[in-house]
């Protein structure tokens, strides 16, 4: 569908239900067909000062422990080079390891916990203890059963080992084997791959799609095929490492705009077009704006209508990475484009991964037919990387058909709706309790601020004691004061599980004094499981 | 805990001094040091201020201008390994707000210190010439005759304090020559 240019309508009121491109800095709310509620409450000053004090004390103790280790008063567990290699150039700089050995090691039991069941809504963990303060772990032999899993990216609950997806994957393994052992361009192109690609294109509403075996590699191997020297990449501040790596590998000039800030992006676009390439001032060969659908560390959703408006005005291209938002947003689960009610043809390159909502692995790129044909021969991944293995392909096909409703049931539709309900309920209850939550009201990724370094470890451990598994993140993966616990809501969570989780979080929050929010919200009197009405926009 | 996986900030050390509440914490840290030094029983107020000044300058010199690199591995293949924290701040951009703040603080501290150690001279209106031997009255109440003034000069604390802070000021104002 070719959309006519709407130059003459700029500045006038929109006609019909769908938004149209218009002047950027005004009429923000009318571009969105639903309220866009994002909040990133500022850190209270006292908490910030105490956090710095905490890091200062930890640093002083780190230096003290290093001193003790150096003078052999304390036993040194760190890997060292052998005696014979003492005079060689050292492999690692001592100081670079400071944070790992003095801060990370102390709370290391909150990460890399081994699980021994499928990571669905509940998961079994292997219990482990440490006698030397987390340098080595031993398994006690016991299994912690039925830990409520708030850490897996299991948005639609397809992480299960029973059901139609698992059965069809097992069947296909019998027929095709476990691996393909070849690249797409050689003999690794199965008929299942072709079917999957047609299905993905139909799911997203675009002309054509291509799938790759690894989500990270989809970004890092394909952006170099799309841009090169003489091109400009405008990437968001909080883009994932795969996008950053792909942008660097491509050799283009990279400029970073402030997170989700459309004024910053517009300024960069204008400067780029006016001044051209850095020394020669020649026009850029192409300008590619790289954004993500949901940013998993902040829980924010990209302002897609405004980005598309900018892209059309300044004739740039848009690369949208829907790693977390595909399947998790939108009334039909088609991602952030569906969430805003936009036309998928407006986005030039749609990228996503199957790891999160589909319970599989791998990534896809979708767009116009010419683009995908070009990528089939020029993508690094298509030429050198092994193609997706058959059981994974089958899992994606079955789960995608389930979401689309093509398997004859309404399971997919129910799950999408349940995820939206769970998200709204969970976020609202956490906010009412007084925690600081970042991000958009509709995003299933819920970062809850902890701030102080000691509370990172304390929160993870206290939650595990009460049988709930959470993911905590700290510096340097986040800014220095903004350490957080990140909850990922799933459609597989029942209301009882969420209520139990919320009561435990409230209890631990009172114990650790985590309720920092200074905005008081009245507890809503309506029932928690409201019907969420998704507006269908018709022309 | 990996650097650079969830965001494109290559070296988080560059943004530490701009974080919320960092400047306030720094001032409070100096205050805390001062209060701890004040609790030493035999030290007088000017000596304590001088010690605060000296210890602050020494610590800042060590932390900002001596220790090189980052305490974590960065994904930029070690470009910051040979840079001190001062050189890493804001990726080497000069005269940002944090740099100006960190340059001005030791200057303010040395001014406070010298004002307290060597007090402001106050000249009295002399009604009769016989009272010229009275000397100069200082703002803390006692009179300073020529003998007292000479004794205070021998104290020499201010000289050390001034030298220390001017050294830190000069190193703070040096642009990062090793960077780029």
XYZ file of C-alpha atoms in Angstrom:
719
model
C 0.000 0.000 0.000
C 1.531 3.262 -1.062
C 0.576 6.130 1.142
C 0.150 9.457 -0.633
C 2.370 12.313 0.486
C 0.525 14.472 2.943
C 2.472 17.710 2.510
C -0.647 19.763 2.022
C -2.165 18.559 5.265
C 0.704 19.623 7.460
C -0.510 21.991 10.113
C -4.162 21.145 9.610
C -6.242 18.985 11.861
C -6.098 15.242 11.324
C -8.874 13.552 9.425
C -10.108 10.146 10.383
C -8.983 8.109 13.326
C -5.407 7.453 12.254
C -2.816 10.074 13.020
C -1.117 11.910 10.175
C 2.261 13.559 9.985
C 2.278 17.098 11.181
C 4.375 19.713 12.970
C 6.460 17.964 15.526
C 6.773 20.182 18.518
C 3.063 20.775 18.939
C 0.075 18.451 19.037
C 2.011 15.655 20.697
C -0.975 14.032 22.326
C -3.105 13.988 19.241
C -0.515 11.878 17.432
C -1.041 9.048 19.843
C -4.278 7.088 19.831
C -3.838 6.245 23.519
C -2.285 8.101 26.461
C 1.494 7.746 26.569
C 2.335 7.553 30.254
C 5.964 7.214 31.101
C 7.597 8.219 34.304
C 11.156 8.168 35.577
C 10.878 9.647 39.031
C 13.971 11.488 40.110
C 16.248 10.039 42.750
C 15.633 11.553 46.187
C 18.704 13.554 47.195
C 19.196 11.807 50.530
C 19.143 8.422 48.812
C 21.725 9.602 46.277
C 24.079 10.836 49.000
C 23.706 7.581 50.947
C 24.360 5.590 47.778
C 27.615 7.413 47.149
C 28.539 6.866 50.768
C 27.847 3.170 50.292
C 30.068 2.963 47.242
C 32.746 4.968 49.053
C 32.756 2.573 52.011
C 32.861 -0.409 49.663
C 35.799 1.121 47.794
C 37.721 1.757 51.014
C 37.113 -1.808 52.140
C 38.082 -3.021 48.684
C 41.438 -1.313 48.969
C 41.847 -2.710 52.479
C 41.123 -6.246 51.317
C 43.502 -5.862 48.392
C 46.166 -4.729 50.827
C 45.517 -7.745 53.048
C 45.636 -10.080 50.076
C 48.851 -8.562 48.844
C 50.545 -9.061 52.203
C 49.186 -12.603 52.417
C 47.197 -11.902 55.573
C 44.053 -12.964 53.731
C 43.814 -15.889 51.403
C 43.767 -14.872 47.774
C 41.234 -16.661 45.597
C 41.819 -14.738 42.416
C 43.297 -16.461 39.409
C 46.929 -15.533 39.175
C 49.595 -16.240 36.666
C 52.041 -19.015 37.334
C 55.379 -18.415 39.040
C 57.292 -18.968 35.792
C 55.287 -16.245 34.076
C 55.872 -13.644 36.713
C 58.191 -11.574 34.531
C 55.967 -11.605 31.472
C 53.702 -8.709 30.601
C 50.630 -9.242 32.776
C 47.476 -10.512 31.124
C 45.107 -8.346 33.085
C 45.508 -5.007 34.703
C 44.932 -5.410 38.418
C 42.768 -2.363 38.747
C 40.393 -3.443 36.004
C 39.375 -6.342 38.126
C 38.791 -4.228 41.249
C 35.049 -4.018 40.918
C 34.642 -7.694 40.113
C 36.676 -9.036 42.993
C 35.623 -6.532 45.658
C 32.006 -5.738 44.883
C 30.596 -8.250 42.451
C 32.004 -11.330 44.173
C 30.367 -10.418 47.452
C 26.863 -10.609 46.009
C 27.558 -13.068 43.216
C 25.012 -15.571 44.508
C 22.223 -13.457 43.033
C 23.236 -14.282 39.460
C 23.863 -17.373 37.403
C 21.620 -19.474 39.608
C 21.361 -22.956 38.068
C 17.799 -24.012 37.316
C 16.611 -27.556 36.828
C 13.209 -27.206 35.257
C 11.689 -25.326 32.363
C 11.684 -21.595 33.242
C 7.972 -20.997 33.047
C 5.946 -19.089 35.582
C 7.497 -21.262 38.286
C 10.962 -22.704 38.212
C 13.063 -25.086 40.300
C 16.445 -23.905 41.479
C 19.363 -25.919 42.684
C 20.270 -24.827 46.159
C 23.883 -23.856 46.650
C 25.959 -22.532 49.500
C 29.347 -20.939 49.719
C 31.841 -21.219 52.515
C 34.353 -18.730 51.188
C 32.067 -15.762 50.519
C 30.965 -16.623 47.005
C 34.348 -17.481 45.531
C 33.270 -21.117 45.155
C 29.851 -22.707 45.416
C 28.772 -26.135 46.536
C 25.467 -27.775 45.847
C 23.658 -28.996 48.922
C 21.774 -31.509 46.794
C 18.388 -30.003 47.582
C 16.187 -28.392 44.980
C 14.182 -25.273 45.753
C 10.833 -26.083 44.175
C 8.299 -23.765 42.618
C 10.102 -20.482 42.823
C 7.910 -17.801 41.247
C 9.863 -16.684 38.232
C 9.893 -12.919 37.765
C 13.113 -12.879 35.799
C 12.507 -14.808 32.576
C 11.534 -13.006 29.394
C 8.585 -15.303 29.121
C 6.055 -12.685 28.111
C 3.436 -14.923 26.536
C 4.150 -18.003 28.572
C 5.458 -20.165 25.734
C 8.310 -21.477 27.851
C 6.731 -24.849 28.492
C 7.710 -28.430 27.824
C 4.210 -29.756 27.211
C 1.570 -28.652 24.772
C 1.265 -28.285 21.011
C 4.511 -26.359 20.546
C 6.640 -28.946 22.313
C 4.885 -31.841 20.531
C 5.372 -30.405 17.079
C 9.000 -29.553 17.837
C 9.633 -33.129 18.958
C 7.985 -34.463 15.810
C 10.074 -32.285 13.562
C 13.240 -33.362 15.368
C 12.419 -36.932 14.422
C 11.975 -35.936 10.817
C 14.712 -33.369 10.206
C 17.222 -33.993 12.934
C 18.549 -31.628 15.540
C 20.828 -29.361 13.528
C 21.278 -28.178 9.998
C 25.088 -27.986 9.915
C 25.242 -25.547 7.075
C 24.614 -21.933 6.187
C 21.507 -20.658 4.467
C 23.342 -20.097 1.224
C 24.750 -23.600 1.014
C 22.576 -26.548 1.888
C 21.035 -25.199 5.094
C 17.870 -23.770 3.609
C 14.998 -25.993 4.675
C 11.409 -25.754 3.487
C 10.503 -25.047 7.115
C 12.660 -21.919 6.963
C 10.763 -20.706 3.923
C 7.443 -21.375 5.612
C 8.577 -19.621 8.765
C 9.650 -16.579 6.800
C 6.323 -16.343 5.017
C 4.582 -16.682 8.367
C 6.686 -13.956 9.973
C 5.977 -11.605 7.084
C 2.271 -12.291 7.423
C 2.406 -11.840 11.186
C 4.034 -8.438 10.926
C 2.085 -7.257 7.902
C 5.060 -6.678 5.631
C 6.146 -8.068 2.300
C 8.979 -10.352 3.261
C 11.115 -11.545 6.162
C 14.284 -13.459 6.845
C 15.202 -15.413 9.960
C 18.574 -15.971 11.571
C 19.790 -18.427 14.146
C 20.851 -15.960 16.807
C 19.219 -12.745 17.971
C 22.423 -10.891 18.806
C 23.930 -11.880 15.488
C 20.877 -10.618 13.621
C 21.749 -7.078 14.682
C 25.494 -7.272 14.591
C 25.678 -9.008 11.215
C 22.986 -7.144 9.345
C 23.568 -3.516 10.174
C 26.973 -3.708 8.426
C 25.170 -4.988 5.345
C 22.792 -2.056 5.370
C 25.122 0.854 6.037
C 28.775 1.511 5.448
C 31.260 4.333 5.214
C 29.650 7.621 4.376
C 26.417 6.747 6.132
C 25.156 8.104 9.409
C 23.622 6.051 12.187
C 21.601 7.899 14.821
C 21.215 5.542 17.716
C 19.485 5.912 21.033
C 21.519 6.312 24.183
C 20.278 3.054 25.653
C 20.530 0.796 22.647
C 21.567 -2.754 23.256
C 25.137 -3.959 22.802
C 24.196 -5.874 19.631
C 23.013 -2.685 17.925
C 26.086 -0.808 19.089
C 28.351 -3.565 17.847
C 26.594 -3.736 14.491
C 26.850 0.028 14.107
C 30.559 -0.019 14.925
C 31.261 -2.926 12.594
C 29.573 -1.143 9.735
C 32.085 1.705 9.721
C 29.427 4.417 9.602
C 29.521 7.567 11.644
C 27.530 7.058 14.822
C 25.794 9.843 16.685
C 23.893 9.202 19.875
C 20.726 11.036 20.834
C 19.274 11.268 24.312
C 17.036 8.420 25.299
C 13.604 8.729 23.669
C 14.111 12.456 23.255
C 12.638 13.621 19.988
C 14.035 17.141 20.240
C 17.541 15.700 20.513
C 16.910 13.437 17.518
C 15.522 16.253 15.426
C 18.464 18.466 16.258
C 20.888 15.744 15.231
C 19.005 15.162 11.992
C 18.975 18.821 11.104
C 22.654 19.259 11.913
C 23.532 16.182 9.916
C 21.636 17.260 6.834
C 22.818 20.837 6.988
C 26.488 20.094 7.597
C 26.884 16.796 5.801
C 29.819 14.457 6.411
C 32.447 15.592 8.919
C 35.346 16.924 6.855
C 34.171 17.020 3.289
C 30.636 18.289 3.940
C 29.326 16.001 1.264
C 25.765 14.782 1.769
C 25.355 11.567 3.701
C 24.691 8.459 1.626
C 21.962 7.442 3.994
C 20.822 8.221 7.493
C 19.601 5.331 9.606
C 17.755 5.918 12.868
C 18.147 2.908 15.172
C 15.673 2.547 18.029
C 14.269 -0.276 20.098
C 10.630 -1.101 20.776
C 10.940 -1.612 24.526
C 14.163 -0.753 26.297
C 14.669 -3.558 28.741
C 16.666 -1.648 31.346
C 14.274 1.293 31.591
C 10.983 -0.281 30.632
C 10.269 2.614 28.276
C 8.555 2.357 24.917
C 9.879 4.262 21.937
C 7.869 7.252 20.755
C 7.240 5.635 17.432
C 4.709 8.066 15.898
C 7.109 10.947 16.409
C 10.089 8.993 15.128
C 8.202 8.066 11.961
C 7.148 11.653 11.520
C 10.752 12.801 11.782
C 11.953 10.100 9.467
C 9.491 11.092 6.792
C 10.244 14.762 7.118
C 13.995 14.410 6.884
C 14.019 11.425 4.513
C 15.901 9.082 6.837
C 15.502 5.323 7.285
C 14.269 3.629 10.424
C 15.547 0.416 11.985
C 13.289 -0.803 14.750
C 14.563 -3.495 17.078
C 11.540 -5.199 18.616
C 13.425 -7.690 20.728
C 11.233 -7.221 23.782
C 8.114 -5.747 22.258
C 7.176 -8.303 19.604
C 4.378 -10.435 20.984
C 4.283 -8.414 24.196
C 2.667 -5.177 23.020
C -0.345 -4.430 20.934
C -3.889 -5.664 20.911
C -3.026 -8.501 18.567
C 0.481 -9.037 19.876
C 2.141 -7.692 16.735
C 4.538 -5.431 18.589
C 5.024 -1.728 19.047
C 3.755 -0.876 15.554
C 0.465 -2.526 16.420
C 0.488 -0.881 19.850
C 0.460 2.585 18.300
C -1.819 1.578 15.456
C 0.687 2.505 12.766
C 1.405 1.119 9.351
C 4.275 -1.396 9.353
C 5.311 -0.194 5.902
C 6.398 3.065 7.498
C 9.228 1.313 9.299
C 11.955 0.439 6.823
C 13.612 -2.399 8.691
C 11.678 -4.331 11.320
C 13.905 -6.495 13.441
C 12.995 -8.745 16.325
C 13.939 -11.815 18.237
C 12.091 -15.029 18.923
C 13.756 -15.513 22.277
C 11.349 -13.565 24.420
C 7.720 -14.019 23.468
C 7.942 -17.145 21.324
C 9.962 -19.343 23.648
C 12.529 -20.112 20.971
C 15.818 -18.602 19.827
C 16.925 -16.530 16.902
C 15.946 -13.306 15.208
C 14.303 -11.967 12.096
C 14.504 -8.989 9.813
C 11.417 -7.955 7.873
C 10.610 -5.254 5.385
C 10.293 -4.714 1.675
C 10.936 -7.545 -0.726
C 13.978 -5.876 -2.298
C 15.569 -5.305 1.093
C 15.209 -8.929 2.154
C 16.474 -10.259 -1.166
C 19.483 -8.004 -0.785
C 20.095 -9.307 2.713
C 19.830 -12.909 1.571
C 22.989 -12.488 -0.439
C 24.805 -9.745 1.436
C 24.173 -10.533 5.089
C 27.134 -11.920 6.931
C 24.872 -14.222 8.847
C 23.338 -15.733 5.740
C 26.704 -16.444 4.212
C 28.714 -17.626 7.194
C 26.436 -18.524 10.074
C 24.545 -21.743 10.501
C 20.838 -21.476 9.893
C 18.222 -22.041 12.532
C 17.768 -25.603 13.701
C 14.488 -27.402 12.842
C 12.933 -27.874 16.309
C 13.402 -24.160 17.019
C 11.811 -23.297 13.670
C 8.870 -25.490 14.496
C 8.464 -23.971 17.945
C 8.288 -20.527 16.390
C 5.835 -21.615 13.706
C 3.516 -23.219 16.223
C 3.664 -20.394 18.733
C 3.211 -17.751 16.059
C 0.199 -19.552 14.632
C -1.140 -19.762 18.158
C -0.782 -16.020 18.668
C -2.349 -15.287 15.312
C -5.215 -17.643 16.081
C -4.554 -19.821 13.058
C -4.453 -23.026 15.065
C -8.157 -22.711 15.668
C -8.019 -21.812 19.338
C -8.125 -18.496 21.138
C -5.156 -19.352 23.356
C -2.898 -16.775 21.725
C -5.428 -13.998 21.939
C -6.149 -14.848 25.577
C -2.476 -14.796 26.421
C -1.906 -11.413 24.831
C -4.831 -10.015 26.754
C -3.693 -11.664 30.003
C -0.242 -10.171 29.647
C -1.686 -6.693 29.254
C -3.913 -7.173 32.301
C -1.097 -8.557 34.398
C 1.175 -5.685 33.406
C -1.293 -2.966 34.259
C -2.245 -4.631 37.543
C 1.304 -5.291 38.676
C 2.521 -1.805 37.854
C -0.430 -0.145 39.495
C -0.080 -2.149 42.709
C 3.662 -1.521 42.925
C 3.119 2.166 42.428
C 0.439 2.245 45.090
C 2.775 0.554 47.525
C 5.192 3.412 47.101
C 8.065 1.956 45.080
C 9.745 3.930 42.339
C 8.990 2.201 39.052
C 10.490 3.304 35.770
C 9.005 3.067 32.341
C 5.791 3.092 30.419
C 2.528 1.962 31.984
C 2.063 -0.730 29.350
C 5.492 -2.242 29.270
C 5.809 -5.739 30.764
C 9.364 -4.962 31.855
C 9.136 -3.354 35.299
C 12.354 -1.906 36.738
C 12.062 -1.128 40.437
C 14.708 1.120 41.897
C 16.926 -0.091 44.701
C 19.690 2.553 44.505
C 22.072 1.406 47.220
C 24.634 -1.272 46.451
C 23.990 -3.258 49.611
C 20.284 -3.415 48.846
C 21.010 -5.102 45.512
C 22.344 -8.159 47.275
C 19.862 -7.956 50.118
C 16.839 -7.750 47.834
C 17.878 -10.705 45.707
C 18.584 -12.880 48.718
C 15.489 -11.940 50.695
C 13.272 -12.612 47.719
C 14.854 -16.012 47.209
C 14.340 -16.875 50.875
C 10.648 -16.247 50.299
C 10.659 -18.345 47.122
C 10.592 -15.657 44.474
C 13.316 -15.324 41.871
C 14.151 -11.842 40.649
C 16.894 -10.256 38.574
C 18.824 -7.399 40.147
C 21.152 -5.117 38.211
C 23.715 -2.614 39.420
C 26.585 -0.418 38.352
C 28.267 -0.566 35.786
C 25.382 -2.033 33.804
C 23.224 0.878 35.009
C 24.185 4.450 35.966
C 26.000 4.594 39.268
C 23.116 5.441 41.547
C 20.342 3.731 39.659
C 20.605 0.078 40.576
C 17.347 -1.740 40.131
C 15.456 -4.969 40.314
C 13.860 -5.839 37.002
C 10.608 -7.812 36.966
C 9.357 -9.396 33.741
C 5.648 -10.071 33.777
C 4.373 -13.111 31.956
C 0.998 -14.193 30.661
C 1.618 -17.445 32.499
C 1.515 -15.696 35.874
C -1.857 -16.203 37.494
C -3.385 -13.551 39.665
C -2.601 -15.569 42.794
C 1.049 -15.696 41.860
C 1.148 -11.973 41.245
C -0.624 -11.264 44.527
C 1.801 -13.463 46.417
C 4.737 -11.799 44.665
C 3.365 -8.354 45.438
C 2.830 -9.097 49.118
C 6.344 -10.484 49.399
C 7.787 -7.475 47.573
C 5.930 -5.203 49.950
C 7.251 -7.118 52.943
C 10.823 -7.025 51.694
C 10.351 -3.388 50.722
C 9.377 -2.531 54.286
C 12.271 -4.554 55.652
C 14.836 -2.872 53.385
C 13.097 0.520 53.236
C 12.704 0.561 49.496
C 9.519 2.591 49.277
C 11.147 5.799 48.097
C 8.382 7.259 46.009
C 7.110 10.626 47.039
C 4.057 10.538 44.818
C 1.091 9.144 46.634
C -1.465 7.424 44.467
C -4.914 6.680 45.790
C -5.583 2.966 45.692
C -8.011 2.437 42.910
C -11.445 1.234 43.918
C -12.101 -0.663 40.716
C -11.442 -4.370 40.407
C -7.898 -5.228 39.429
C -8.831 -7.284 36.399
C -10.482 -4.571 34.344
C -11.350 -5.160 30.776
C -8.666 -3.430 28.817
C -10.286 -1.933 25.786
C -7.992 -1.622 22.824
C -9.185 0.984 20.401
C -9.509 -0.299 16.906
C -8.610 2.480 14.585
C -10.474 2.399 11.323
C -10.091 4.875 8.547
C 27.302 -7.229 35.795
C 28.671 -6.289 32.436
C 29.521 -2.887 31.102
C 27.965 -1.914 27.823
C 25.440 -4.694 27.335
C 22.281 -2.780 28.104
C 23.374 0.675 27.027
C 25.843 2.226 24.665
C 27.829 4.056 27.334
C 31.293 2.711 26.778
C 32.920 4.009 29.951
C 30.505 4.736 32.821
C 33.306 6.485 34.729
C 32.838 9.487 32.469
C 29.393 10.215 33.817
C 29.999 9.607 37.514
C 30.774 13.215 38.407
C 27.637 14.438 36.665
C 25.304 12.114 38.547
C 22.600 13.444 40.765
C 23.799 14.375 44.230
C 27.491 13.839 43.537
C 28.481 17.450 44.160
C 26.507 17.583 47.368
C 28.077 14.328 48.530
C 31.516 15.733 47.791
C 30.874 18.844 49.883
C 29.411 16.712 52.646
C 32.476 14.495 52.473
C 34.751 17.478 53.014
C 32.501 18.507 55.903
C 32.741 15.050 57.421
C 36.521 15.079 57.159
C 36.586 18.464 58.837
C 34.365 17.331 61.675
C 36.502 14.232 62.245
C 39.630 16.367 62.374
C 37.955 18.819 64.736
C 37.573 16.025 67.251
C 41.354 15.783 67.684
C 41.751 17.310 71.146
C 45.021 19.193 70.809
C 44.460 20.766 67.397
C 43.364 24.388 67.180
C 40.822 25.573 64.629
C 43.332 27.035 62.150
C 45.417 23.857 62.296
C 42.335 21.746 61.693
C 41.307 23.815 58.689
C 44.788 23.555 57.290
C 44.778 19.820 57.793
C 41.398 19.563 56.089
C 42.744 21.481 53.165
C 45.867 19.347 52.928
C 44.141 15.997 53.277
C 41.453 17.009 50.808
C 44.061 18.072 48.276
C 46.036 14.895 48.776
C 43.007 12.632 48.385
C 41.748 14.460 45.326
C 45.174 14.344 43.771
C 45.411 10.611 44.318
C 41.888 9.830 43.153
C 41.637 12.178 40.215
C 45.163 12.511 38.936
C 47.118 9.427 39.979
C 44.931 6.341 39.716
C 44.659 5.343 36.085
C 42.062 3.257 34.290
C 38.675 1.946 35.279
C 37.806 -0.511 38.048
C 35.867 -2.619 35.526
C 36.546 -3.890 32.031
C 35.162 -1.648 29.329
C 34.197 -2.751 25.829
C 36.459 -0.206 24.137
C 39.528 -2.436 24.349
C 41.193 -0.452 27.097
C 41.338 3.037 25.634
C 40.945 4.421 29.141
C 43.599 2.277 30.780
C 46.243 4.986 30.700
C 43.924 7.855 31.546
C 43.375 9.253 34.992
C 39.852 9.953 36.159
C 40.259 13.627 35.420
C 41.170 12.808 31.839
C 38.321 10.339 31.521
C 35.674 12.756 32.757
C 33.148 13.551 30.020
C 35.357 11.788 27.486
C 38.005 14.505 27.623
C 35.745 17.480 26.917
C 37.196 20.470 28.775
C 35.423 23.079 30.890
C 32.299 21.115 31.564
C 30.299 21.901 34.671
C 31.876 19.147 36.754
C 35.397 20.166 35.829
C 34.717 23.767 36.750
C 33.201 22.700 40.056
C 36.146 20.485 40.924
C 38.574 23.275 40.006
C 36.808 25.882 42.090
C 36.403 23.800 45.258
C 40.058 23.695 46.304
C 40.377 27.416 45.581
C 37.410 28.179 47.823
C 38.790 25.838 50.454
C 42.165 27.541 50.502
C 40.549 30.944 50.763
C 38.481 29.829 53.740
C 41.555 28.255 55.251
C 43.726 31.319 54.868
C 40.971 33.610 56.112
C 40.746 31.599 59.295
C 44.460 31.053 59.758
C 45.584 34.571 58.979
C 42.746 36.808 60.010
C 41.624 39.956 58.214
C 43.423 43.036 59.455
C 41.181 45.675 61.001
C 42.550 49.216 61.470
C 41.208 51.178 64.430
C 40.383 54.836 64.317
C 43.072 56.326 66.575
C 41.882 59.268 68.586
C 45.119 59.903 70.471
C 48.696 59.267 69.335
C 49.575 57.626 72.695
C 47.594 54.531 71.817
C 49.679 53.660 68.774
C 51.413 50.863 70.635
C 48.135 49.121 71.111
C 48.509 47.228 67.878
C 46.057 45.940 65.429
C 42.850 44.405 66.566
C 41.850 41.288 64.776
C 38.340 40.086 64.168
C 38.582 37.358 66.738
C 38.938 39.870 69.546
C 42.522 39.593 70.677
C 45.078 42.258 69.924
C 48.036 41.497 67.814
C 51.210 43.266 68.668
C 54.237 43.035 66.481
C 55.539 40.174 68.591
C 52.344 38.136 68.150
C 52.265 38.731 64.455
C 55.806 37.479 64.082
C 54.947 34.345 66.037
C 51.996 33.630 63.835
C 54.023 33.990 60.732
C 56.358 31.365 62.037
C 53.427 29.053 62.202
C 53.814 28.604 58.527
C 50.664 26.561 58.211
C 49.192 28.883 55.682
C 52.232 28.635 53.503
C 51.905 24.880 53.295
C 48.214 25.104 52.744
C 48.583 27.632 49.970
C 51.319 25.633 48.289
C 49.275 22.471 48.479
C 46.183 23.994 47.007
C 48.008 25.846 44.277
C 49.630 22.569 43.270
C 46.260 20.908 43.059
C 44.824 23.863 41.191
C 47.566 23.682 38.595
C 47.204 19.983 38.054
C 43.447 20.347 37.942
C 43.640 23.050 35.324
C 45.991 21.155 33.065
C 44.098 19.872 30.071
C 44.367 16.156 29.562
C 47.413 15.982 27.341
C 47.552 12.230 27.268
C 44.020 11.992 25.984
C 43.824 12.060 22.198
